[in-house]
C-alpha cells in the first residue's frame, strides 16, 4: 500500500489549490486587486497614463476648409481669366495696388496682420490641445475600452453625496479637471463637524467615480442667510 505524495501540481492534503484568474470567470489570481465597485482587476491590467479625449472640432475644420477652398477657387478663376486675355477682377487689382502703395505702418495693414496672427495662433492651439474639457477620463481597466464621465454628471453625483450628510440643507458642486469645489449650507450642527463629514463623504465619492485623475476636494460650509 502506497501513500500518495504531493507533486508540483498537486495540492497538499487539507489545503485547497489557489484559484487562478481565468477570463470570463469571477475567480481572482494571487496578484489581482479589486476596483472601487468590487470587481476584480487582473494584475496585468493596463496601468499606463490615461490621456484626455480629443475633440473632432468639425465646425472649425469645416469653416477653415470652406474659406480655403473658396479663396483658392476664386483666385484660380481670376488667374485663368487673365490668361484668357480678360481683365482681372476689381478686388484683385485694388488689393495688388494697396499692397504695392501702402506703407507697412498703415493702420489697415497692421490690423490685417494682427487678425491673421490671432487666427494662426488660434488654429495652432486647436491643433495642439485635446479639447473636450467637459469629459473627465476614467481609469482604464481593459486595454481596449476607454470611458469618460461628464463633469455635470460627476458634480451631480457628488452633490447627492453631500446632501446625505446630516446638517446639510443645500449644496453646490463644481467639478474641474483637478479640483472639485463644494459650497454647502448647514442649518444645524457645528460647521467644522459638517465640513469634516462633507469632505470625508466627497473624498469617498470621488474615489467611487473611477476617474483617472481624481480632483482634489475643497469644501466651504456656511449658515443660511437670515430672513427679514
Coordinates of C-alpha atoms in Angstrom, one line a residue:
X1 CA 0.0 0.0 0.0
X2 CA 1.5 3.3 -1.1
X3 CA 0.9 6.7 0.4
X4 CA 0.0 9.5 -2.1
X5 CA 2.7 12.2 -2.4
X6 CA 2.2 15.8 -3.3
X7 CA 3.8 16.6 -6.7
X8 CA 4.5 20.0 -8.1
X9 CA 1.0 20.4 -9.5
X10 CA -0.9 18.6 -6.7
X11 CA -2.2 20.5 -3.7
X12 CA -1.1 19.3 -0.3
X13 CA -3.6 17.3 1.8
X14 CA -6.0 19.5 3.7
X15 CA -5.2 22.6 1.5
X16 CA -7.2 23.8 -1.4
X17 CA -5.5 24.9 -4.6
X18 CA -5.4 28.7 -5.0
X19 CA -7.8 30.0 -7.6
X20 CA -6.3 31.3 -10.8
X21 CA -7.6 34.2 -12.9
X22 CA -9.5 33.0 -15.9
X23 CA -11.0 35.3 -18.5
X24 CA -14.8 35.4 -18.1
X25 CA -14.8 33.9 -14.6
X26 CA -15.2 35.5 -11.2
X27 CA -12.0 33.9 -9.8
X28 CA -9.1 36.0 -8.9
X29 CA -5.3 35.4 -9.1
X30 CA -2.8 36.0 -6.3
X31 CA -1.7 39.4 -7.8
X32 CA -5.2 40.7 -8.6
X33 CA -6.7 43.7 -6.9
X34 CA -10.3 45.0 -6.6
X35 CA -11.7 48.1 -8.1
X36 CA -14.0 50.6 -6.3
X37 CA -17.1 48.6 -7.3
X38 CA -15.7 45.3 -6.0
X39 CA -14.9 43.9 -9.5
X40 CA -11.6 42.1 -9.6
X41 CA -8.9 43.8 -11.7
X42 CA -6.3 41.4 -13.1
X43 CA -2.7 42.1 -12.2
X44 CA -1.8 42.5 -15.8
X45 CA -4.5 45.2 -16.4
X46 CA -3.2 48.3 -18.2
X47 CA -2.0 50.9 -15.7
X48 CA -0.3 53.4 -18.1
X49 CA -1.1 57.1 -18.3
X50 CA -4.7 57.8 -19.3
X51 CA -4.9 60.7 -21.8
X52 CA -7.7 63.1 -22.3
X53 CA -10.2 62.7 -25.1
X54 CA -9.5 64.7 -28.3
X55 CA -12.3 66.7 -29.9
X56 CA -13.0 66.3 -33.6
X57 CA -13.6 70.1 -34.0
X58 CA -15.8 69.6 -37.1
X59 CA -17.0 73.3 -37.1
X60 CA -13.6 75.0 -37.1
X61 CA -12.3 72.5 -39.7
X62 CA -15.3 72.9 -41.9
X63 CA -15.1 76.8 -41.7
X64 CA -11.4 76.7 -42.5
X65 CA -11.8 74.3 -45.4
X66 CA -14.6 76.4 -46.8
X67 CA -12.6 79.6 -46.6
X68 CA -9.5 78.0 -48.2
X69 CA -11.5 76.3 -51.0
X70 CA -13.5 79.4 -51.7
X71 CA -10.5 81.7 -51.7
X72 CA -8.4 79.3 -53.8
X73 CA -11.2 78.8 -56.3
X74 CA -11.8 82.5 -56.7
X75 CA -8.1 83.2 -57.2
X76 CA -7.7 80.4 -59.7
X77 CA -10.7 81.6 -61.7
X78 CA -9.3 85.2 -61.8
X79 CA -5.9 83.9 -62.9
X80 CA -7.4 81.8 -65.6
X81 CA -9.5 84.8 -66.8
X82 CA -6.3 86.9 -67.0
X83 CA -4.6 84.2 -69.0
X84 CA -7.6 84.3 -71.4
X85 CA -6.9 88.0 -72.1
X86 CA -9.6 89.3 -69.8
X87 CA -9.2 91.9 -67.1
X88 CA -8.5 90.9 -63.6
X89 CA -11.3 91.3 -61.0
X90 CA -11.5 94.7 -59.3
X91 CA -10.8 93.3 -55.9
X92 CA -7.6 91.8 -57.0
X93 CA -6.4 95.0 -58.7
X94 CA -7.3 97.0 -55.7
X95 CA -5.5 94.5 -53.4
X96 CA -2.4 94.5 -55.5
X97 CA -2.3 98.3 -55.7
X98 CA -2.9 98.6 -52.0
X99 CA -0.1 96.1 -51.2
X100 CA 2.2 98.0 -53.5
X101 CA 1.5 101.5 -52.3
X102 CA 0.5 101.3 -48.6
X103 CA 3.4 101.5 -46.1
X104 CA 3.9 98.8 -43.5
X105 CA 2.9 101.0 -40.6
X106 CA -0.5 101.8 -42.2
X107 CA -3.4 101.2 -39.8
X108 CA -5.3 98.7 -42.0
X109 CA -2.1 96.8 -42.7
X110 CA -1.4 96.4 -39.0
X111 CA -4.9 95.4 -38.3
X112 CA -4.9 92.8 -41.0
X113 CA -1.6 91.4 -39.8
X114 CA -2.9 91.2 -36.2
X115 CA -6.1 89.4 -37.3
X116 CA -4.1 86.9 -39.4
X117 CA -1.7 86.3 -36.4
X118 CA -4.6 85.8 -34.0
X119 CA -6.3 83.3 -36.4
X120 CA -3.0 81.5 -36.8
X121 CA -2.4 81.2 -33.1
X122 CA -6.0 80.0 -32.6
X123 CA -5.6 77.3 -35.2
X124 CA -2.3 76.2 -33.6
X125 CA -3.9 76.0 -30.2
X126 CA -6.8 73.9 -31.6
X127 CA -4.3 71.6 -33.3
X128 CA -2.1 71.1 -30.2
X129 CA -4.8 70.8 -27.4
X130 CA -7.2 67.9 -27.0
X131 CA -10.3 69.9 -26.1
X132 CA -13.4 68.2 -24.7
X133 CA -12.8 69.7 -21.3
X134 CA -16.3 68.6 -20.2
X135 CA -15.3 64.9 -20.3
X136 CA -13.2 63.6 -17.5
X137 CA -11.2 60.4 -18.5
X138 CA -11.8 57.4 -16.3
X139 CA -9.4 54.6 -15.2
X140 CA -8.7 52.0 -17.9
X141 CA -9.2 48.5 -16.6
X142 CA -9.2 47.0 -20.1
X143 CA -6.8 47.9 -22.8
X144 CA -9.5 48.1 -25.5
X145 CA -12.0 50.1 -23.5
X146 CA -11.9 53.9 -22.9
X147 CA -14.5 55.6 -20.7
X148 CA -15.2 59.2 -19.7
X149 CA -17.5 60.9 -17.3
X150 CA -19.3 64.2 -18.0
X151 CA -18.4 66.9 -15.5
X152 CA -22.1 67.7 -14.8
X153 CA -22.8 64.1 -14.0
X154 CA -19.8 64.0 -11.7
X155 CA -20.9 67.2 -10.0
X156 CA -24.5 65.8 -9.6
X157 CA -23.2 62.5 -8.0
X158 CA -21.0 64.4 -5.6
X159 CA -23.9 66.8 -4.7
X160 CA -26.0 63.8 -3.8
X161 CA -23.3 62.5 -1.6
X162 CA -23.0 65.9 0.1
X163 CA -26.8 66.1 0.7
X164 CA -26.6 62.8 2.5
X165 CA -24.5 64.4 5.3
X166 CA -26.5 65.3 8.4
X167 CA -27.0 69.0 8.7
X168 CA -26.6 69.9 5.1
X169 CA -29.5 72.0 3.8
X170 CA -28.2 72.6 0.2
X171 CA -25.0 72.1 -1.7
X172 CA -23.5 73.3 -5.0
X173 CA -20.6 71.3 -6.6
X174 CA -18.4 72.5 -9.4
X175 CA -16.0 69.9 -10.8
X176 CA -13.0 70.8 -12.8
X177 CA -10.0 68.8 -14.1
X178 CA -8.0 69.0 -10.9
X179 CA -10.5 70.4 -8.3
X180 CA -13.9 69.8 -7.0
X181 CA -15.3 72.9 -5.2
X182 CA -18.2 72.4 -2.9
X183 CA -20.3 75.1 -1.3
X184 CA -22.7 73.7 1.3
X185 CA -25.3 75.4 3.6
X186 CA -25.8 73.9 7.0
X187 CA -28.8 74.8 9.2
X188 CA -27.8 72.9 12.3
X189 CA -24.7 71.2 13.8
X190 CA -21.3 72.7 14.2
X191 CA -19.8 74.0 10.9
X192 CA -16.5 72.3 11.4
X193 CA -18.1 68.9 12.0
X194 CA -20.3 69.3 8.9
X195 CA -17.3 70.3 6.9
X196 CA -15.3 67.3 8.0
X197 CA -18.2 65.0 7.3
X198 CA -18.7 66.5 3.8
X199 CA -15.0 66.2 3.0
X200 CA -15.0 62.6 4.1
X201 CA -18.1 61.8 2.1
X202 CA -16.9 63.5 -1.1
X203 CA -13.5 62.0 -0.9
X204 CA -15.1 58.6 -0.9
X205 CA -17.4 59.7 -3.6
X206 CA -14.5 60.9 -5.8
X207 CA -12.8 57.5 -5.4
X208 CA -16.0 55.7 -6.5
X209 CA -16.3 57.8 -9.7
X210 CA -13.3 55.9 -11.0
X211 CA -11.6 58.9 -12.5
X212 CA -8.0 58.5 -13.9
X213 CA -7.0 61.9 -12.3
X214 CA -9.2 62.3 -9.1
X215 CA -9.8 66.0 -8.4
X216 CA -8.9 67.5 -5.0
X217 CA -11.9 68.3 -2.9
X218 CA -12.4 71.7 -1.3
X219 CA -15.4 72.3 0.9
X220 CA -16.9 75.6 2.2
X221 CA -19.8 75.4 4.7
X222 CA -21.9 78.4 5.8
X223 CA -25.1 79.2 7.6
X224 CA -28.2 80.0 5.6
X225 CA -29.0 83.8 5.3
X226 CA -31.3 85.2 7.9
X227 CA -34.8 86.0 6.8
X228 CA -36.0 89.6 7.3

